[in-house]
């Protein structure tokens, strides 16, 4: 009987400690680490959420930029941080699921060194051509490229990035032979697309929509399952006849491995509340991203499913980084 009372007391104590822990968090500012320079898409996304997030959490939310090595420097910063929820990482598709397949000596493992907190957005791409290409839709482009094997070039922001792998997936799905021309970043690749040095490219919706409307590029299709509000007249790849082709980048937040579950859940719930706010959702859509909240457990399942898919794309592309 005495042993039973001791066990009950211990259990009650642990439950109370967990409750106190959850109530205490956050006890100081929450730091969001971004592994890319300020001013880019990830920075825009983080700033969009951070103001509202600090209102929900009741503590300041500060941005910390740790750029380098395709997001790896920022990932290492968070991996080594105390697992108390006060340091989290905003990451994209590349950091979470492409880098593990791309780098042979990557210093982190996504599902081992981090705990998923929340997926916050999905970001489709547009398949673009230079206006001189005589194709008004994706089927016409496929016929054009098929009749010119190896003569059509596609640009990307660099080897192994999403703008490289999406066209590689498109090539696999269609059997087309196009030549990859990697650049040092999206801007020079897009400049050469407009100039005609490359004929094809996959680019994020905001930039694609702006230049498509100006007539400087032509959007043939979007890679999401449904049409994008920024390009409502442009069909999806699936609508264009390529069954099952849905390839969308995503943003999400991760915490260091070992972060208590109650803290992770509190952070996840906070992101969920922010993403229900109409002004946040409207601004996110205007930036070319789709609000797409997943809580911690569902986000973990999503990442586990995405990793082999992108690893296969990396393997077929032949891309490797060390």
Tab-separated table of C-alpha atoms in Angstrom:
chain	number	residue	atom	x	y	z
A	1	UNK	CA	0.000	0.000	0.000
A	2	UNK	CA	2.863	2.329	0.900
A	3	UNK	CA	4.530	1.586	-2.462
A	4	UNK	CA	1.267	2.319	-4.275
A	5	UNK	CA	0.914	5.656	-2.503
A	6	UNK	CA	4.514	6.505	-3.419
A	7	UNK	CA	3.885	5.713	-7.106
A	8	UNK	CA	0.709	7.789	-7.126
A	9	UNK	CA	2.551	10.691	-5.494
A	10	UNK	CA	5.386	10.477	-8.037
A	11	UNK	CA	2.941	10.343	-10.954
A	12	UNK	CA	1.060	13.342	-9.633
A	13	UNK	CA	4.316	15.188	-9.190
A	14	UNK	CA	5.404	14.498	-12.765
A	15	UNK	CA	2.032	15.629	-14.106
A	16	UNK	CA	2.226	18.809	-12.052
A	17	UNK	CA	5.805	19.442	-13.206
A	18	UNK	CA	4.784	19.072	-16.849
A	19	UNK	CA	1.887	21.465	-16.335
A	20	UNK	CA	4.141	24.025	-14.643
A	21	UNK	CA	6.698	23.606	-17.448
A	22	UNK	CA	4.064	24.315	-20.087
A	23	UNK	CA	2.772	27.346	-18.196
A	24	UNK	CA	6.315	28.712	-17.759
A	25	UNK	CA	7.118	28.584	-21.484
A	26	UNK	CA	8.064	30.946	-22.942
A	27	UNK	CA	9.939	32.658	-20.149
A	28	UNK	CA	12.106	34.840	-22.420
A	29	UNK	CA	12.223	35.979	-26.087
A	30	UNK	CA	11.845	33.282	-28.730
A	31	UNK	CA	14.593	33.321	-31.360
A	32	UNK	CA	13.794	32.281	-34.929
A	33	UNK	CA	16.934	31.267	-36.819
A	34	UNK	CA	16.830	31.665	-40.598
A	35	UNK	CA	19.660	29.992	-42.501
A	36	UNK	CA	19.537	32.450	-45.398
A	37	UNK	CA	20.206	36.184	-45.809
A	38	UNK	CA	17.647	38.795	-44.798
A	39	UNK	CA	15.304	39.955	-47.528
A	40	UNK	CA	14.626	36.600	-49.146
A	41	UNK	CA	11.410	34.546	-49.220
A	42	UNK	CA	12.094	32.815	-45.900
A	43	UNK	CA	12.734	36.154	-44.229
A	44	UNK	CA	9.446	37.515	-45.611
A	45	UNK	CA	7.608	34.487	-44.278
A	46	UNK	CA	9.224	34.732	-40.848
A	47	UNK	CA	8.437	38.435	-40.518
A	48	UNK	CA	4.866	37.868	-41.594
A	49	UNK	CA	4.339	35.415	-38.723
A	50	UNK	CA	6.588	36.844	-36.018
A	51	UNK	CA	4.554	39.932	-35.049
A	52	UNK	CA	1.401	37.916	-34.454
A	53	UNK	CA	3.330	35.055	-32.876
A	54	UNK	CA	4.740	37.252	-30.134
A	55	UNK	CA	1.222	38.441	-29.347
A	56	UNK	CA	0.037	34.839	-28.946
A	57	UNK	CA	3.086	33.718	-26.940
A	58	UNK	CA	3.358	36.839	-24.814
A	59	UNK	CA	7.105	37.203	-25.419
A	60	UNK	CA	9.165	39.040	-28.065
A	61	UNK	CA	10.086	37.050	-31.172
A	62	UNK	CA	13.471	37.975	-32.643
A	63	UNK	CA	15.007	37.068	-36.002
A	64	UNK	CA	18.562	35.705	-36.250
A	65	UNK	CA	20.152	35.213	-39.676
A	66	UNK	CA	22.784	32.491	-39.953
A	67	UNK	CA	23.295	32.221	-43.698
A	68	UNK	CA	25.568	29.732	-45.420
A	69	UNK	CA	25.874	26.327	-47.064
A	70	UNK	CA	22.292	26.124	-48.285
A	71	UNK	CA	20.844	26.651	-44.812
A	72	UNK	CA	23.222	24.233	-43.091
A	73	UNK	CA	24.879	26.892	-40.914
A	74	UNK	CA	21.523	27.915	-39.462
A	75	UNK	CA	20.507	24.305	-38.940
A	76	UNK	CA	23.657	23.617	-36.933
A	77	UNK	CA	23.000	26.715	-34.814
A	78	UNK	CA	19.566	25.402	-33.819
A	79	UNK	CA	20.709	21.805	-33.446
A	80	UNK	CA	23.199	22.917	-30.780
A	81	UNK	CA	20.807	25.269	-28.967
A	82	UNK	CA	19.274	24.369	-25.595
A	83	UNK	CA	16.171	22.226	-26.234
A	84	UNK	CA	13.789	24.499	-24.356
A	85	UNK	CA	11.739	25.940	-27.225
A	86	UNK	CA	13.294	29.396	-27.062
A	87	UNK	CA	15.371	28.782	-30.213
A	88	UNK	CA	13.612	27.408	-33.295
A	89	UNK	CA	14.392	27.272	-36.993
A	90	UNK	CA	12.365	28.326	-39.990
A	91	UNK	CA	13.397	26.048	-42.832
A	92	UNK	CA	12.377	25.316	-46.399
A	93	UNK	CA	12.182	22.205	-48.546
A	94	UNK	CA	15.895	22.344	-49.276
A	95	UNK	CA	17.048	22.423	-45.672
A	96	UNK	CA	14.618	19.775	-44.455
A	97	UNK	CA	14.397	17.156	-47.204
A	98	UNK	CA	16.726	17.973	-50.131
A	99	UNK	CA	20.004	18.649	-48.304
A	100	UNK	CA	20.023	15.222	-46.580
A	101	UNK	CA	20.123	13.592	-50.009
A	102	UNK	CA	22.343	16.202	-51.655
A	103	UNK	CA	25.226	16.468	-49.173
A	104	UNK	CA	27.217	13.320	-48.456
A	105	UNK	CA	28.591	14.747	-45.190
A	106	UNK	CA	25.656	16.766	-43.917
A	107	UNK	CA	26.215	17.637	-40.223
A	108	UNK	CA	22.578	17.100	-39.248
A	109	UNK	CA	19.765	14.594	-39.755
A	110	UNK	CA	16.361	16.245	-40.009
A	111	UNK	CA	14.295	13.710	-38.102
A	112	UNK	CA	17.035	12.845	-35.591
A	113	UNK	CA	18.497	16.217	-34.627
A	114	UNK	CA	15.245	18.204	-34.715
A	115	UNK	CA	11.645	17.843	-33.668
A	116	UNK	CA	9.011	19.136	-36.121
A	117	UNK	CA	6.890	21.965	-34.702
A	118	UNK	CA	4.599	23.129	-37.515
A	119	UNK	CA	4.326	23.297	-41.267
A	120	UNK	CA	3.152	26.793	-42.129
A	121	UNK	CA	3.027	27.115	-45.919
A	122	UNK	CA	3.211	25.365	-49.239
A	123	UNK	CA	4.780	27.179	-52.182
A	124	UNK	CA	4.118	25.963	-55.714
A	125	UNK	CA	6.267	26.892	-58.672
A	126	UNK	CA	5.437	27.965	-62.200
A	127	UNK	CA	6.919	26.340	-65.300
A	128	UNK	CA	8.111	29.185	-67.509
A	129	UNK	CA	9.482	29.693	-71.013
A	130	UNK	CA	11.081	32.584	-72.798
A	131	UNK	CA	8.428	34.321	-74.964
A	132	UNK	CA	10.379	33.448	-78.118
A	133	UNK	CA	9.550	29.768	-77.566
A	134	UNK	CA	6.560	29.050	-79.848
A	135	UNK	CA	4.530	27.220	-77.184
A	136	UNK	CA	1.367	28.637	-75.644
A	137	UNK	CA	0.726	25.710	-73.299
A	138	UNK	CA	2.566	22.810	-71.720
A	139	UNK	CA	1.558	20.242	-74.339
A	140	UNK	CA	2.904	22.485	-77.101
A	141	UNK	CA	6.144	22.952	-75.171
A	142	UNK	CA	6.516	19.203	-74.699
A	143	UNK	CA	6.120	18.713	-78.461
A	144	UNK	CA	8.632	21.509	-79.097
A	145	UNK	CA	11.226	20.052	-76.696
A	146	UNK	CA	10.659	16.485	-77.930
A	147	UNK	CA	11.467	17.541	-81.483
A	148	UNK	CA	14.708	19.154	-80.267
A	149	UNK	CA	16.334	16.656	-77.874
A	150	UNK	CA	19.268	18.229	-76.052
A	151	UNK	CA	18.695	21.623	-77.673
A	152	UNK	CA	16.431	23.091	-74.995
A	153	UNK	CA	18.195	24.442	-71.905
A	154	UNK	CA	16.668	25.019	-68.490
A	155	UNK	CA	18.156	27.290	-65.858
A	156	UNK	CA	18.171	26.899	-62.095
A	157	UNK	CA	19.427	28.674	-58.996
A	158	UNK	CA	22.054	25.946	-58.576
A	159	UNK	CA	22.662	22.212	-58.469
A	160	UNK	CA	20.300	20.307	-56.211
A	161	UNK	CA	17.941	23.152	-55.384
A	162	UNK	CA	14.195	22.980	-55.898
A	163	UNK	CA	14.424	24.967	-59.151
A	164	UNK	CA	16.762	22.250	-60.429
A	165	UNK	CA	14.873	19.236	-59.131
A	166	UNK	CA	11.366	20.240	-60.268
A	167	UNK	CA	12.431	20.327	-63.954
A	168	UNK	CA	14.246	17.025	-63.395
A	169	UNK	CA	10.975	15.553	-62.084
A	170	UNK	CA	9.213	17.027	-65.112
A	171	UNK	CA	11.775	15.403	-67.410
A	172	UNK	CA	11.261	12.052	-65.687
A	173	UNK	CA	7.472	12.328	-65.970
A	174	UNK	CA	7.560	13.248	-69.668
A	175	UNK	CA	10.665	11.548	-71.033
A	176	UNK	CA	12.025	14.843	-72.357
A	177	UNK	CA	15.748	15.504	-72.763
A	178	UNK	CA	16.655	19.029	-71.688
A	179	UNK	CA	20.052	20.362	-70.606
A	180	UNK	CA	20.487	21.812	-67.123
A	181	UNK	CA	22.350	25.114	-66.796
A	182	UNK	CA	23.025	25.864	-63.106
A	183	UNK	CA	23.549	29.455	-61.941
A	184	UNK	CA	24.708	31.050	-58.709
A	185	UNK	CA	21.276	32.018	-57.513
A	186	UNK	CA	17.824	32.579	-58.902
A	187	UNK	CA	18.361	36.159	-60.123
A	188	UNK	CA	21.002	35.455	-62.812
A	189	UNK	CA	19.106	32.363	-63.968
A	190	UNK	CA	15.911	34.373	-64.338
A	191	UNK	CA	17.786	37.140	-66.178
A	192	UNK	CA	19.044	34.632	-68.714
A	193	UNK	CA	15.558	33.143	-69.078
A	194	UNK	CA	14.225	36.571	-69.999
A	195	UNK	CA	17.197	37.092	-72.298
A	196	UNK	CA	16.715	33.779	-74.078
A	197	UNK	CA	20.016	32.162	-73.071
A	198	UNK	CA	17.907	29.425	-71.438
A	199	UNK	CA	14.443	28.543	-72.660
A	200	UNK	CA	12.785	26.948	-69.628
A	201	UNK	CA	12.744	27.372	-65.848
A	202	UNK	CA	10.768	26.533	-62.715
A	203	UNK	CA	10.389	29.585	-60.495
A	204	UNK	CA	8.441	30.638	-57.422
A	205	UNK	CA	5.009	32.102	-58.061
A	206	UNK	CA	5.577	35.742	-56.964
A	207	UNK	CA	8.414	36.442	-59.395
A	208	UNK	CA	6.868	34.266	-62.101
A	209	UNK	CA	3.515	36.045	-61.881
A	210	UNK	CA	5.035	39.517	-62.014
A	211	UNK	CA	7.116	38.906	-65.127
A	212	UNK	CA	4.443	36.785	-66.816
A	213	UNK	CA	2.015	39.723	-66.572
A	214	UNK	CA	4.674	42.008	-68.075
A	215	UNK	CA	5.153	39.608	-70.990
A	216	UNK	CA	8.828	39.016	-70.171
A	217	UNK	CA	8.258	35.277	-69.600
A	218	UNK	CA	5.342	32.964	-70.330
A	219	UNK	CA	3.882	30.785	-67.585
A	220	UNK	CA	2.703	27.452	-69.000
A	221	UNK	CA	1.612	25.649	-65.835
A	222	UNK	CA	1.819	25.640	-62.039
A	223	UNK	CA	3.036	22.643	-60.058
A	224	UNK	CA	0.318	22.650	-57.381
A	225	UNK	CA	-2.792	20.475	-57.379
A	226	UNK	CA	-5.022	23.503	-57.874
A	227	UNK	CA	-4.588	26.762	-59.783
A	228	UNK	CA	-2.860	29.613	-57.985
A	229	UNK	CA	-4.722	32.882	-57.311
A	230	UNK	CA	-1.715	34.886	-58.544
A	231	UNK	CA	-1.936	33.135	-61.947
A	232	UNK	CA	-5.607	32.166	-62.204
A	233	UNK	CA	-5.555	31.723	-65.978
A	234	UNK	CA	-2.579	29.325	-65.894
A	235	UNK	CA	-3.511	25.624	-65.626
A	236	UNK	CA	-1.848	23.091	-63.364
A	237	UNK	CA	0.565	20.509	-64.724
A	238	UNK	CA	-2.077	17.877	-63.929
A	239	UNK	CA	-4.680	19.780	-65.955
A	240	UNK	CA	-2.136	19.935	-68.760
A	241	UNK	CA	-2.139	16.152	-69.041
A	242	UNK	CA	0.606	14.904	-66.709
A	243	UNK	CA	-1.277	12.757	-64.244
A	244	UNK	CA	-0.305	13.004	-60.591
A	245	UNK	CA	2.338	15.705	-61.072
A	246	UNK	CA	2.137	17.766	-57.895
A	247	UNK	CA	5.449	19.128	-56.646
A	248	UNK	CA	5.274	21.909	-54.085
A	249	UNK	CA	7.884	23.405	-51.808
A	250	UNK	CA	7.064	24.071	-48.170
A	251	UNK	CA	8.069	26.063	-45.118
A	252	UNK	CA	8.086	24.828	-41.559
A	253	UNK	CA	9.499	25.297	-38.083
A	254	UNK	CA	11.746	22.862	-36.223
A	255	UNK	CA	13.090	22.817	-32.672
A	256	UNK	CA	16.198	21.056	-31.311
A	257	UNK	CA	15.803	17.373	-30.546
A	258	UNK	CA	14.849	16.818	-26.932
A	259	UNK	CA	12.536	19.816	-26.697
A	260	UNK	CA	9.728	18.785	-24.313
A	261	UNK	CA	6.528	17.685	-25.997
A	262	UNK	CA	4.394	20.181	-24.088
A	263	UNK	CA	6.613	23.038	-25.287
A	264	UNK	CA	6.477	21.780	-28.878
A	265	UNK	CA	2.687	21.572	-28.661
A	266	UNK	CA	2.446	25.098	-27.270
A	267	UNK	CA	4.554	26.451	-30.121
A	268	UNK	CA	2.590	24.424	-32.659
A	269	UNK	CA	-0.731	25.685	-31.310
A	270	UNK	CA	0.569	29.254	-31.464
A	271	UNK	CA	1.447	28.898	-35.146
A	272	UNK	CA	-1.961	27.361	-35.766
A	273	UNK	CA	-3.643	30.398	-34.184
A	274	UNK	CA	-1.553	32.825	-36.241
A	275	UNK	CA	-2.355	31.022	-39.487
A	276	UNK	CA	-6.080	31.342	-38.802
A	277	UNK	CA	-5.838	35.136	-38.831
A	278	UNK	CA	-7.376	36.506	-42.061
A	279	UNK	CA	-4.807	39.270	-42.541
A	280	UNK	CA	-1.927	36.784	-42.215
A	281	UNK	CA	-3.535	34.387	-44.683
A	282	UNK	CA	-4.229	37.158	-47.200
A	283	UNK	CA	-0.701	38.520	-47.032
A	284	UNK	CA	0.762	35.035	-47.339
A	285	UNK	CA	-1.241	34.376	-50.505
A	286	UNK	CA	-0.101	37.722	-51.933
A	287	UNK	CA	3.490	36.541	-51.369
A	288	UNK	CA	2.775	33.435	-53.452
A	289	UNK	CA	2.527	30.909	-50.631
A	290	UNK	CA	-0.498	28.916	-49.535
A	291	UNK	CA	-1.318	28.752	-45.799
A	292	UNK	CA	-0.977	25.061	-45.018
A	293	UNK	CA	-0.771	24.419	-41.287
A	294	UNK	CA	0.176	21.011	-39.955
A	295	UNK	CA	0.657	20.407	-36.242
A	296	UNK	CA	3.745	18.760	-34.817
A	297	UNK	CA	2.739	15.100	-35.230
A	298	UNK	CA	1.263	15.515	-38.715
A	299	UNK	CA	4.248	17.566	-39.829
A	300	UNK	CA	6.565	14.780	-38.670
A	301	UNK	CA	4.602	12.281	-40.774
A	302	UNK	CA	4.667	14.658	-43.736
A	303	UNK	CA	8.467	15.023	-43.550
A	304	UNK	CA	8.944	11.268	-43.278
A	305	UNK	CA	6.935	10.836	-46.490
A	306	UNK	CA	8.637	13.695	-48.372
A	307	UNK	CA	12.232	12.696	-47.684
A	308	UNK	CA	12.359	9.575	-49.886
A	309	UNK	CA	10.503	11.382	-52.672
A	310	UNK	CA	13.065	14.173	-52.884
A	311	UNK	CA	15.953	11.770	-52.334
A	312	UNK	CA	14.811	9.912	-55.444
A	313	UNK	CA	14.715	13.180	-57.397
A	314	UNK	CA	18.243	14.052	-56.259
A	315	UNK	CA	19.509	10.596	-57.222
A	316	UNK	CA	17.984	10.768	-60.698
A	317	UNK	CA	19.361	14.270	-61.256
A	318	UNK	CA	22.889	13.146	-60.414
A	319	UNK	CA	23.404	16.204	-58.219
A	320	UNK	CA	25.876	15.917	-55.341
A	321	UNK	CA	27.378	18.517	-53.012
A	322	UNK	CA	30.194	18.108	-50.496
